[in-house]
mmCIF file with all atom_site columns, C-alpha atoms in Angstrom:
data_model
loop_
_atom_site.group_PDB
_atom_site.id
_atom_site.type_symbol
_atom_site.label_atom_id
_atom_site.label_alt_id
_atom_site.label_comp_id
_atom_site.label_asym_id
_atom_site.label_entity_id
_atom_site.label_seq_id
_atom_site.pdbx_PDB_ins_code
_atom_site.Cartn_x
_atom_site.Cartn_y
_atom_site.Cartn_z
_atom_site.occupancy
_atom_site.B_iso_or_equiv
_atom_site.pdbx_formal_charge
_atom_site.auth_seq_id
_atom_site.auth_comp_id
_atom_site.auth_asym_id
_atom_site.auth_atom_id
_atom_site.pdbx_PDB_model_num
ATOM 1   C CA . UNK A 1 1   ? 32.324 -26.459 -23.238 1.00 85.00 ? 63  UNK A CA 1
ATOM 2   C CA . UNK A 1 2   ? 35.500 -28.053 -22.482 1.00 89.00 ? 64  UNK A CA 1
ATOM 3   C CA . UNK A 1 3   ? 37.188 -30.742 -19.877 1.00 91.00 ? 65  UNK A CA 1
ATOM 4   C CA . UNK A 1 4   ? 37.901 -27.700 -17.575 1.00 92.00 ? 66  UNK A CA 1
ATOM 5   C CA . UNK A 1 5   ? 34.528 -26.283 -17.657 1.00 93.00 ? 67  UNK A CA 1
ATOM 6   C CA . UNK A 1 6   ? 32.683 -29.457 -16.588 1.00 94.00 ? 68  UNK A CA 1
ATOM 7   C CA . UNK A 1 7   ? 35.100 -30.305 -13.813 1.00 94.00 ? 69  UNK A CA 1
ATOM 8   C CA . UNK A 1 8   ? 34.296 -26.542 -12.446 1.00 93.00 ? 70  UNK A CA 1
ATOM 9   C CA . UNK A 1 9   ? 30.535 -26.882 -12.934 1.00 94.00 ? 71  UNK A CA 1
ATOM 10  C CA . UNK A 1 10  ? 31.273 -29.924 -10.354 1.00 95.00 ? 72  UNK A CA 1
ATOM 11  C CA . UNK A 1 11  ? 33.254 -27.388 -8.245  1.00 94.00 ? 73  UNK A CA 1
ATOM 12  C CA . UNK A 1 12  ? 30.616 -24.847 -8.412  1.00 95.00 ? 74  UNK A CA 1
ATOM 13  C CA . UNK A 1 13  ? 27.719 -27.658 -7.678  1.00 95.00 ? 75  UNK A CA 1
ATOM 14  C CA . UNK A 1 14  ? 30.170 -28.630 -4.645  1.00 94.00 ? 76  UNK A CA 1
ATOM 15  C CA . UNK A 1 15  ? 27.497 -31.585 -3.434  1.00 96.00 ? 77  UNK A CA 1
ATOM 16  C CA . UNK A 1 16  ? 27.817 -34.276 -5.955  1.00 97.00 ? 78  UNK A CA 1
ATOM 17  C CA . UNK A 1 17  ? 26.424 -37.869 -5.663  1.00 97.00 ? 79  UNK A CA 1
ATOM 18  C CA . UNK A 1 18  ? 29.782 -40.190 -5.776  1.00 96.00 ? 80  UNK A CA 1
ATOM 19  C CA . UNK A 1 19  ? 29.287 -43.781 -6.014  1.00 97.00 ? 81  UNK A CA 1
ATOM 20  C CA . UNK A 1 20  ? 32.288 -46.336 -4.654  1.00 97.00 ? 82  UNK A CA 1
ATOM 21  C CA . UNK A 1 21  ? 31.430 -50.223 -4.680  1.00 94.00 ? 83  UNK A CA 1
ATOM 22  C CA . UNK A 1 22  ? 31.821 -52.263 -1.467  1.00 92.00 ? 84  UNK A CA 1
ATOM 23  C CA . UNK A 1 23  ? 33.795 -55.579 -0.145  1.00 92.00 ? 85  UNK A CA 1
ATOM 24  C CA . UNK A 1 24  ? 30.774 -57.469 -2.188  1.00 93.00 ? 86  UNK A CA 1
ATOM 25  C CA . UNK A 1 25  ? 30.724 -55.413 -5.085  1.00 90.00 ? 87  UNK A CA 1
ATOM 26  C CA . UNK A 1 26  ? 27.682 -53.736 -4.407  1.00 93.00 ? 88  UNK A CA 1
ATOM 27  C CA . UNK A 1 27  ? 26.937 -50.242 -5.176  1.00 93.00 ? 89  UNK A CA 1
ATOM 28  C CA . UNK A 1 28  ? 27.533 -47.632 -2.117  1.00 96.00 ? 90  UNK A CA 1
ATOM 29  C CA . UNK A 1 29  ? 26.608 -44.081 -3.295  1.00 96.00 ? 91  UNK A CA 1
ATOM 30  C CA . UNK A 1 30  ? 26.854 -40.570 -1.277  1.00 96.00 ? 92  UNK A CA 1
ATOM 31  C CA . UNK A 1 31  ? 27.020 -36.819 -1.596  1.00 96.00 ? 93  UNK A CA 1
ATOM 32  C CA . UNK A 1 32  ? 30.540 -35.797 -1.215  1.00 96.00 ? 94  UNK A CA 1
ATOM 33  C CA . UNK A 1 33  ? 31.792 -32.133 -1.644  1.00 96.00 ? 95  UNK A CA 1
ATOM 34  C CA . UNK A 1 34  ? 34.489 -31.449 -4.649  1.00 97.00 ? 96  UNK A CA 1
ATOM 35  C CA . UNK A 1 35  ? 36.953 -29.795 -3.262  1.00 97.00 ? 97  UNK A CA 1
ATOM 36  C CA . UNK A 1 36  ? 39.467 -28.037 -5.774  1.00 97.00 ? 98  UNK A CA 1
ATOM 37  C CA . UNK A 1 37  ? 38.709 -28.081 -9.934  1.00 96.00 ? 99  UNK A CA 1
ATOM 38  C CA . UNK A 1 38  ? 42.140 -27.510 -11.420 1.00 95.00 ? 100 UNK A CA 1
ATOM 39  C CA . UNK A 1 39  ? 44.163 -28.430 -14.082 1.00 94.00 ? 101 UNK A CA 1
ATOM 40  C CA . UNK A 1 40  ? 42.088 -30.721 -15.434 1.00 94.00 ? 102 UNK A CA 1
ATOM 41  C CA . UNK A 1 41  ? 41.630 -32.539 -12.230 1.00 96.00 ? 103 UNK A CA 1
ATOM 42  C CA . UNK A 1 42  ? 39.395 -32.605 -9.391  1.00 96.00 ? 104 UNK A CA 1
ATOM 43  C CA . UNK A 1 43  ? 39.795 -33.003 -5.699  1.00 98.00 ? 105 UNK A CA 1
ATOM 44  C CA . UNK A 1 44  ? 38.379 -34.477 -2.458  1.00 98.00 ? 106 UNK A CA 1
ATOM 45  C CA . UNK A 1 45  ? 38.967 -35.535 1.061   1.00 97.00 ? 107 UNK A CA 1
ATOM 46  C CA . UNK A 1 46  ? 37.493 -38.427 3.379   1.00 97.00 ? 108 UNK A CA 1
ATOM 47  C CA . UNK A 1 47  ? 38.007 -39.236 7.029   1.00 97.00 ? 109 UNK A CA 1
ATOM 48  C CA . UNK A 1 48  ? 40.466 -42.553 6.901   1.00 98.00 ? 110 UNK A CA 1
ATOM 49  C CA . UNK A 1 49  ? 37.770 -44.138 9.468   1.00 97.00 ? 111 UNK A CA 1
ATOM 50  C CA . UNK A 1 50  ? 34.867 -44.320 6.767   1.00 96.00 ? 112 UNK A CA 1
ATOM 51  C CA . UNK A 1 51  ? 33.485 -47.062 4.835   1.00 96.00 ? 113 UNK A CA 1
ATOM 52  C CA . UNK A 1 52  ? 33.911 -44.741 1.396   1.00 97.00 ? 114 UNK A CA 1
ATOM 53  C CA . UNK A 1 53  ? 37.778 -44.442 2.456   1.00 97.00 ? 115 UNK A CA 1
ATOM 54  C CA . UNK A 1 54  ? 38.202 -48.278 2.650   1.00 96.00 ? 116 UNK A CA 1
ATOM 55  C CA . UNK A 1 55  ? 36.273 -48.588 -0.461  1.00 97.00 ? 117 UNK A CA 1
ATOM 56  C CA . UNK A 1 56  ? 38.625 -46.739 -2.347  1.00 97.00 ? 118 UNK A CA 1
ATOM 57  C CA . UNK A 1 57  ? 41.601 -48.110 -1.125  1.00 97.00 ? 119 UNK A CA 1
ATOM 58  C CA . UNK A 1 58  ? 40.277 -51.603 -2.088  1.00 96.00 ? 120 UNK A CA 1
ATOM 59  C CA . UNK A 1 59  ? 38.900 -49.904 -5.655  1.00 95.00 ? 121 UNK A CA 1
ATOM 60  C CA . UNK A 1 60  ? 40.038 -46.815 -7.131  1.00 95.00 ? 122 UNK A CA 1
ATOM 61  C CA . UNK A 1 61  ? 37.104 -47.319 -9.605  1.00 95.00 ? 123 UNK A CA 1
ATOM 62  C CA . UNK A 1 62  ? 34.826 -44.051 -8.969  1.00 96.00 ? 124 UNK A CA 1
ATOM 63  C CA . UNK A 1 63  ? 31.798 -42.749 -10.423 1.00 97.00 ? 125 UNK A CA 1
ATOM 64  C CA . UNK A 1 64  ? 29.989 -38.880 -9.834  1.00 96.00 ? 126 UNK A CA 1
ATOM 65  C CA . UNK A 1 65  ? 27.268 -37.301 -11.075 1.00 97.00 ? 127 UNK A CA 1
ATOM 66  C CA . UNK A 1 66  ? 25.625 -33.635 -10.204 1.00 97.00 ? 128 UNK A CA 1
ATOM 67  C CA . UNK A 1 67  ? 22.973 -31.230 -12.327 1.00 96.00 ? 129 UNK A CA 1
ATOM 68  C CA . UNK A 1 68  ? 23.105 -27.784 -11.621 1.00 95.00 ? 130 UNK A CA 1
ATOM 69  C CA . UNK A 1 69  ? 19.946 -25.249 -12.085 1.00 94.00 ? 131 UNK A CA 1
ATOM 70  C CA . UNK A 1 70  ? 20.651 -24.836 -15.410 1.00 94.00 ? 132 UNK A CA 1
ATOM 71  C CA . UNK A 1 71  ? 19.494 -28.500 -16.079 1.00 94.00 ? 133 UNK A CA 1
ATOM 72  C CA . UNK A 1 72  ? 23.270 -29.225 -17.007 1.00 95.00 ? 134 UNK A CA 1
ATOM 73  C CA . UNK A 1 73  ? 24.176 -32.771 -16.209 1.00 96.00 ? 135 UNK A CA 1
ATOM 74  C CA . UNK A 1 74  ? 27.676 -33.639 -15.576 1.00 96.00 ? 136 UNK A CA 1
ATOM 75  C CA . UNK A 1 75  ? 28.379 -37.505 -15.180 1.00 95.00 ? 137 UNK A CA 1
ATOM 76  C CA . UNK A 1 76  ? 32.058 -38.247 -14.492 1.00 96.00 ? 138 UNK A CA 1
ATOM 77  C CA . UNK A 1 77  ? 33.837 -42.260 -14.299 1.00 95.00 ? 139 UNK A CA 1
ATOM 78  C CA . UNK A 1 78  ? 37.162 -42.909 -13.803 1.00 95.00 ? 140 UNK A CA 1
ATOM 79  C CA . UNK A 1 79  ? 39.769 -43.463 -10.905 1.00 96.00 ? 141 UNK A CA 1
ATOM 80  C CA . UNK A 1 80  ? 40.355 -41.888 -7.662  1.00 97.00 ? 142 UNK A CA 1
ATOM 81  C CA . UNK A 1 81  ? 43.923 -41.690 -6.297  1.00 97.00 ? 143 UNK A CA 1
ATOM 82  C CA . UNK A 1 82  ? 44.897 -41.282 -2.787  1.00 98.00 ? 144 UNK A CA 1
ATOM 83  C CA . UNK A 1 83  ? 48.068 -38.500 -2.952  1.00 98.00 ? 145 UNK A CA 1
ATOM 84  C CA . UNK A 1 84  ? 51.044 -37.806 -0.877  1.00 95.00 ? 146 UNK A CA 1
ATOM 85  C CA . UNK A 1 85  ? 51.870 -34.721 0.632   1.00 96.00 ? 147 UNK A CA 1
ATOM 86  C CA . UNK A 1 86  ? 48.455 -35.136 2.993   1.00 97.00 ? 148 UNK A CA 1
ATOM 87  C CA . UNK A 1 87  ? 49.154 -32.239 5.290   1.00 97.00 ? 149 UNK A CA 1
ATOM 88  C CA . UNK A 1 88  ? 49.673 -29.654 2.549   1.00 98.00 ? 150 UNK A CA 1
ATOM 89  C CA . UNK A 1 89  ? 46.781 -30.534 0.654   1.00 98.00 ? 151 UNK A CA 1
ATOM 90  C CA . UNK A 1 90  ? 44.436 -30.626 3.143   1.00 98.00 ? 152 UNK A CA 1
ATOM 91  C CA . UNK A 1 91  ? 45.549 -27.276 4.514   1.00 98.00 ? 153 UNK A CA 1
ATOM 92  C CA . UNK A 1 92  ? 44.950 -26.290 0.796   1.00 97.00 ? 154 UNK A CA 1
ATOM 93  C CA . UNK A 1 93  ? 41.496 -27.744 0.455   1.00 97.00 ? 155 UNK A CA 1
ATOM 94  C CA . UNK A 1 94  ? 40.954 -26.193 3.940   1.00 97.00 ? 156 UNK A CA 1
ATOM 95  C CA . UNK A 1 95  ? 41.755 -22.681 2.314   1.00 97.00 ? 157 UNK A CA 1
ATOM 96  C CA . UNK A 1 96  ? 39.757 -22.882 -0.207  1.00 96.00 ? 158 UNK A CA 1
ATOM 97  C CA . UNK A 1 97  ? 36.822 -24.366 1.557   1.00 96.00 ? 159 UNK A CA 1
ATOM 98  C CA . UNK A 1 98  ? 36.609 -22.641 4.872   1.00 95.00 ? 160 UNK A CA 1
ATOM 99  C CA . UNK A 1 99  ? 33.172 -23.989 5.809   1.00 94.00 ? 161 UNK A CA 1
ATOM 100 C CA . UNK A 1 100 ? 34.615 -27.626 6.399   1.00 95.00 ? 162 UNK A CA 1
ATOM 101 C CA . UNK A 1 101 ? 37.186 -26.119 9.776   1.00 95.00 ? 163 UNK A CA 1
ATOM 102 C CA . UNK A 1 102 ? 33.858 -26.041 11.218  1.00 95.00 ? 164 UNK A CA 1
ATOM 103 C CA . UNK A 1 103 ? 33.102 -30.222 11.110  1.00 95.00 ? 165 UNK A CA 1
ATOM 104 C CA . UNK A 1 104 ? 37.435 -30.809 11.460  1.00 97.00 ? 166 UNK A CA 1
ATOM 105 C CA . UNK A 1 105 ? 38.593 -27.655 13.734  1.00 96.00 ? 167 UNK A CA 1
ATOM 106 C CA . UNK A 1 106 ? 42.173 -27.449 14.348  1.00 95.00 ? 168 UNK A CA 1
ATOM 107 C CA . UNK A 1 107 ? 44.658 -30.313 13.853  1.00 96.00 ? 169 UNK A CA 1
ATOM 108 C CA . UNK A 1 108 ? 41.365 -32.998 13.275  1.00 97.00 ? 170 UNK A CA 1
ATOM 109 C CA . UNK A 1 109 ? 41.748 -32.329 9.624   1.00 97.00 ? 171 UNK A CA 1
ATOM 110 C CA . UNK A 1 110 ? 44.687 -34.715 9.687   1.00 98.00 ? 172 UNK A CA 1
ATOM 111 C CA . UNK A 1 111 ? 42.269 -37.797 9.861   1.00 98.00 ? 173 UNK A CA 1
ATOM 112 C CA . UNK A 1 112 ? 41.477 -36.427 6.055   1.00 98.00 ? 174 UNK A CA 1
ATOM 113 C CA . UNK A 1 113 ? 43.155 -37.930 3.468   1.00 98.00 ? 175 UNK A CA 1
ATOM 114 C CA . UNK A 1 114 ? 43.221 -36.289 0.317   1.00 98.00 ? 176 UNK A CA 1
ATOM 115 C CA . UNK A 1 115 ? 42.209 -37.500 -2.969  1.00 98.00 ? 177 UNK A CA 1
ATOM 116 C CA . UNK A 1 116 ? 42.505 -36.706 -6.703  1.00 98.00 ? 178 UNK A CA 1
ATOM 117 C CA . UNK A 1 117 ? 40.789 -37.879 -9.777  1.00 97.00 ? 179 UNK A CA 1
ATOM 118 C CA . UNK A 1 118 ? 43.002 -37.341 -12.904 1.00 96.00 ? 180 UNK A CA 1
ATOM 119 C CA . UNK A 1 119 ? 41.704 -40.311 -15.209 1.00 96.00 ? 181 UNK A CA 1
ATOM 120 C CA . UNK A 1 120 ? 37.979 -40.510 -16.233 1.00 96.00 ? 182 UNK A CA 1
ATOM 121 C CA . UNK A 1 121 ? 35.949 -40.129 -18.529 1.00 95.00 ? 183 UNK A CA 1
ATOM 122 C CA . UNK A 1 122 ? 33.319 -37.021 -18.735 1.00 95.00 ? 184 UNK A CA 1
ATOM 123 C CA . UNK A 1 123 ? 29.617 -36.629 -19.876 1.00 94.00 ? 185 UNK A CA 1
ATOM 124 C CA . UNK A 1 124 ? 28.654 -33.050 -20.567 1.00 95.00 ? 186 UNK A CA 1
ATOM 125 C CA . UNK A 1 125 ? 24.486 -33.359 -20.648 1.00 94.00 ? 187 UNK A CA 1
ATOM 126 C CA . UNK A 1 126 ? 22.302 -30.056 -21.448 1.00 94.00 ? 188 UNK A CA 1
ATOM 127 C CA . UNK A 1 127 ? 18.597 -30.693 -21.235 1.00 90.00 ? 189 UNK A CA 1
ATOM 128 C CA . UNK A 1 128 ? 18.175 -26.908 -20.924 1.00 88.00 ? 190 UNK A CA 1
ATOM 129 C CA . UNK A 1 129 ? 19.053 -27.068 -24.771 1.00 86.00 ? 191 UNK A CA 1
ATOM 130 C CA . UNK A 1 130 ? 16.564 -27.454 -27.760 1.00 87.00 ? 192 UNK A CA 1
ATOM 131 C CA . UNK A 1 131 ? 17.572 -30.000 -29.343 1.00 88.00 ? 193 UNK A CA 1
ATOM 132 C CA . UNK A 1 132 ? 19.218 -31.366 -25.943 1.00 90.00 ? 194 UNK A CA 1
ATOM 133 C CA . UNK A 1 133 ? 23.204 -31.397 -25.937 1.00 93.00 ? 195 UNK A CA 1
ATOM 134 C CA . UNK A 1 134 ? 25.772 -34.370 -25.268 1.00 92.00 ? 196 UNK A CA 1
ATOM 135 C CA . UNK A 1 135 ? 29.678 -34.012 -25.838 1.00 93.00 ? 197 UNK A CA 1
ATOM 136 C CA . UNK A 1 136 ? 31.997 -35.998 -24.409 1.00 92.00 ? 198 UNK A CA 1
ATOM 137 C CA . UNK A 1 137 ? 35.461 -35.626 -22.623 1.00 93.00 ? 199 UNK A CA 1
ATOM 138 C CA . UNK A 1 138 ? 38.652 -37.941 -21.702 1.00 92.00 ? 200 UNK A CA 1
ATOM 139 C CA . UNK A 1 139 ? 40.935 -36.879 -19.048 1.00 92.00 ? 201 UNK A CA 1
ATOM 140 C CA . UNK A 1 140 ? 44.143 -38.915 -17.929 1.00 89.00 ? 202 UNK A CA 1
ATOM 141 C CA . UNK A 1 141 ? 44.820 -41.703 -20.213 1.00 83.00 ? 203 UNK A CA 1
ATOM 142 C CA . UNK A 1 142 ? 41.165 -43.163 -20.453 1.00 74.00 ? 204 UNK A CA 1
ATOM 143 C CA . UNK A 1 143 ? 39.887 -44.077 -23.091 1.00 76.00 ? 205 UNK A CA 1
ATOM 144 C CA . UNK A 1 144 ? 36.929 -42.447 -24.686 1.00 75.00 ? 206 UNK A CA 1
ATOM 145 C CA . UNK A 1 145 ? 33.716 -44.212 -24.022 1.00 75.00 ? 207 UNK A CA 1
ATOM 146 C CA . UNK A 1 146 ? 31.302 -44.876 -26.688 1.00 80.00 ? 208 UNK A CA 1
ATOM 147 C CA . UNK A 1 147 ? 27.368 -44.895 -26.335 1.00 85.00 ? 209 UNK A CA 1
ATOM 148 C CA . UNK A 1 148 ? 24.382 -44.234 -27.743 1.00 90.00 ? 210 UNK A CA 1
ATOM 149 C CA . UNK A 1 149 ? 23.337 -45.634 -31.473 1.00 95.00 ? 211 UNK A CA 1
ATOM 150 C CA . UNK A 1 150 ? 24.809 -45.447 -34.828 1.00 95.00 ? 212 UNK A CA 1
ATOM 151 C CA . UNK A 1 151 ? 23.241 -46.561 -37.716 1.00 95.00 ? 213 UNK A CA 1
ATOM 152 C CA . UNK A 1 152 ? 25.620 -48.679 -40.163 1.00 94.00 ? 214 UNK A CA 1
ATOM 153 C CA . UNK A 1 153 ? 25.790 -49.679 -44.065 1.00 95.00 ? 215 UNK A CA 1
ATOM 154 C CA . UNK A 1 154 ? 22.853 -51.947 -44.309 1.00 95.00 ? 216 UNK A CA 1
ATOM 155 C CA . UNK A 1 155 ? 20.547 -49.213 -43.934 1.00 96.00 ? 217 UNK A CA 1
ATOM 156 C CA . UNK A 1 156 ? 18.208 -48.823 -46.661 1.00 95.00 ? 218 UNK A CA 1
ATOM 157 C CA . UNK A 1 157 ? 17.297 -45.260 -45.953 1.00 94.00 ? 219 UNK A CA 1
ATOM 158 C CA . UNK A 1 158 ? 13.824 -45.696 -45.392 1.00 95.00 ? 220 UNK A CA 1
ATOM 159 C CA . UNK A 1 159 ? 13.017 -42.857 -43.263 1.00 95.00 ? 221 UNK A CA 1
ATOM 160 C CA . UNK A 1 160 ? 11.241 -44.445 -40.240 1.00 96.00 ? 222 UNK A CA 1
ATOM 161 C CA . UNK A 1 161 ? 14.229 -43.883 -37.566 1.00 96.00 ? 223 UNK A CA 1
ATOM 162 C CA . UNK A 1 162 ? 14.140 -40.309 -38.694 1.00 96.00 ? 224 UNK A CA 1
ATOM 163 C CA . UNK A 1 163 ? 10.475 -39.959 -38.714 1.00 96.00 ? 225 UNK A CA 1
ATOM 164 C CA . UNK A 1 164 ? 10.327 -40.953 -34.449 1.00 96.00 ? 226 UNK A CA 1
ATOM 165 C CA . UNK A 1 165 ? 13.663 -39.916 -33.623 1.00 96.00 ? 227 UNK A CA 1
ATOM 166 C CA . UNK A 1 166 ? 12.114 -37.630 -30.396 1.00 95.00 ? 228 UNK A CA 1
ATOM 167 C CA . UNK A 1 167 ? 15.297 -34.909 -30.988 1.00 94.00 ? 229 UNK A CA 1
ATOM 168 C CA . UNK A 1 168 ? 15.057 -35.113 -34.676 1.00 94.00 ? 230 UNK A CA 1
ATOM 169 C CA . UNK A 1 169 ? 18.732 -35.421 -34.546 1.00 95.00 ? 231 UNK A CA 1
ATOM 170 C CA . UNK A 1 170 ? 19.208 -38.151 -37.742 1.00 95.00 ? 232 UNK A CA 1
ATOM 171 C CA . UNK A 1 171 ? 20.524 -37.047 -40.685 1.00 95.00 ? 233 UNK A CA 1
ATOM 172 C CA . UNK A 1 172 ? 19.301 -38.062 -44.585 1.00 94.00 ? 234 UNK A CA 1
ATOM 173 C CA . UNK A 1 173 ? 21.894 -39.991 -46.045 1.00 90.00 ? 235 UNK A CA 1
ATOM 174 C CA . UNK A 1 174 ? 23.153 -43.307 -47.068 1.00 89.00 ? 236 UNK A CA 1
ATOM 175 C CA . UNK A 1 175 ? 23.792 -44.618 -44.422 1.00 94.00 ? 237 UNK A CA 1
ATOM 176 C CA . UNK A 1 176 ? 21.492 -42.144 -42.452 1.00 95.00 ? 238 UNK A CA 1
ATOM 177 C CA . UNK A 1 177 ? 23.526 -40.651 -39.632 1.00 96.00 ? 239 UNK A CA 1
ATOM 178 C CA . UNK A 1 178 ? 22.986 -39.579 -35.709 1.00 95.00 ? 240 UNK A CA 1
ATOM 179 C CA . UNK A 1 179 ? 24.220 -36.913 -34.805 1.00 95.00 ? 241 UNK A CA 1
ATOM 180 C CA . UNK A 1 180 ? 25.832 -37.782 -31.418 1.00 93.00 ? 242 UNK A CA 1
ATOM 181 C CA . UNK A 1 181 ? 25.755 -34.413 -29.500 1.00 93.00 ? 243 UNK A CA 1
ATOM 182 C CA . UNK A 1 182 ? 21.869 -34.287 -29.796 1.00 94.00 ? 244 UNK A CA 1
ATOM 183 C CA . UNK A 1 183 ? 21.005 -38.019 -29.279 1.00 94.00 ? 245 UNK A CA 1
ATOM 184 C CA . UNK A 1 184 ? 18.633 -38.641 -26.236 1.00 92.00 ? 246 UNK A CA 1
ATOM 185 C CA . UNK A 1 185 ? 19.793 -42.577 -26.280 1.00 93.00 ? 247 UNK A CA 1
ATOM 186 C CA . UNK A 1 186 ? 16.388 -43.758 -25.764 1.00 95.00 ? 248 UNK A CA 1
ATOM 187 C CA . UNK A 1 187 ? 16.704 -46.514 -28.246 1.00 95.00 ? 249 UNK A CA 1
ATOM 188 C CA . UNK A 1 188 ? 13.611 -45.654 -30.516 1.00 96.00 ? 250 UNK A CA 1
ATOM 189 C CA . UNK A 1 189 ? 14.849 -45.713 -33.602 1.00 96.00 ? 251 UNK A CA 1
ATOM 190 C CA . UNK A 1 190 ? 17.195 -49.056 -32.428 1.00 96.00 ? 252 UNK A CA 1
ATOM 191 C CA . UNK A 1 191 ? 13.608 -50.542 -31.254 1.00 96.00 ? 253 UNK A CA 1
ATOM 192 C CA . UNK A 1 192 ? 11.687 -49.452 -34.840 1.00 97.00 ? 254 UNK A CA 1
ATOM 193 C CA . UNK A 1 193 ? 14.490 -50.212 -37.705 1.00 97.00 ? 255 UNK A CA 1
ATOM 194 C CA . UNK A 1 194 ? 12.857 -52.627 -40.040 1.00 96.00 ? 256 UNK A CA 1
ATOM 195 C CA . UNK A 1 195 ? 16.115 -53.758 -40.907 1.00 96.00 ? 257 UNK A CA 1
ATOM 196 C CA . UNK A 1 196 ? 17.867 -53.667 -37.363 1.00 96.00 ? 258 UNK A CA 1
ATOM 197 C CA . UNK A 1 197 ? 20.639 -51.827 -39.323 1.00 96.00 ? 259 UNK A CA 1
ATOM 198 C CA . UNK A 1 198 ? 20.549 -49.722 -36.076 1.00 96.00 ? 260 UNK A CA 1
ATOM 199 C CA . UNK A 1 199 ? 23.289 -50.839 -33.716 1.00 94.00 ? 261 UNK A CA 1
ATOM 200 C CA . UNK A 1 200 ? 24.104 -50.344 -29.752 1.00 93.00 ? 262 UNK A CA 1
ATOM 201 C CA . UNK A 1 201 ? 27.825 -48.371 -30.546 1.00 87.00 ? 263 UNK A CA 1
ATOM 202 C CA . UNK A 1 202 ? 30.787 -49.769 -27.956 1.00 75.00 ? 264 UNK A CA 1
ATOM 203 C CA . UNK A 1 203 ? 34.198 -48.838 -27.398 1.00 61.00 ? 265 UNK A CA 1
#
């Protein structure tokens, strides 16, 4: 897997949930189609008469997520930039999505406006995996995103976060270690430590 790769598994699930926050800060969410994957970026178009066109002129701040049948979970946060050059890329994103002439015919595509997310940050999630599978992507200049647990020096290497740990994804050791790309987050071991050497991680 790779940044490409989950950008086209958005492509190829087309119908993504996209979230946007209103005028009060309050969370708007809808299923918007992803137009182009390509270099490492993806694109979209709204109407310039919607509420989710004046939301992201007033906050560029954009969140998606989609699973396709494969129980592959892509969750995508980052910005969303309006570009220039709005006729030629909606005639592009026209030609390559055909089916939308039939909701804009003719010169009504123009009341598109064309977006294009270049910065974010990317969760790659496999539940169709034993033990499940998590990486984790940058694009743009975002900064990665830390989450999950990590367990940190005062561990005593008892055993007991290893014991419950649903994914059996900790490691002996001293410290013992998670191994991030299997880690469920649930927080059981976090919840059980009898130390609380377990620790939320952050950026």
């Amino acid at each position: 897997m790779n940044v490409q790769n989950c950008l086209q598994i958005l492509r190829d699930i087309k119908d993504v949930a996209f979230a946007t926050v209103d005028e009060k800060g309050l969370p708007q969410i809808r299923i918007i189609d992803v137009m182009l994957a390509e270099d490492e970026k993806i694109y979209f178009c709204t109407a310039r008469g919607k509420d989710f066109y004046a939301q992201l002129m007033r906050d560029n701040h954009v969140a998606i997520t989609a699973v396709n049948r494969d129980f592959q979970m892509i969750r995508l946060s980052g910005t969303a930039d309006k570009l220039t050059e709005q006729k030629y890329w909606i005639d592009r994103i026209f030609e390559e999505n055909p089916g939308i002439r039939r909701v804009y015919p003719n010169e009504s595509r123009y009341i598109l406006e064309p977006f294009c997310i270049a910065n974010a940050n990317i969760e790659f999630f496999d539940l169709g995996e034993e033990p499940i599978n998590r990486e984790h992507y940058t694009i743009g200049n975002h900064k990665e995103r830390k989450n999950g647990f990590e367990i940190s020096e005062t561990c005593i290497a008892c055993g007991t976060c290893r014991k419950i740990c649903p994914q059996q994804c900790i490691g002996i050791g001293k410290p013992f270690e998670i191994n991030q790309n299997h880690c469920l987050h649930c927080g059981l071991c976090f919840e059980n430590c009898p130390v609380k050497a377990i620790t939320i991680r952050s950026v």
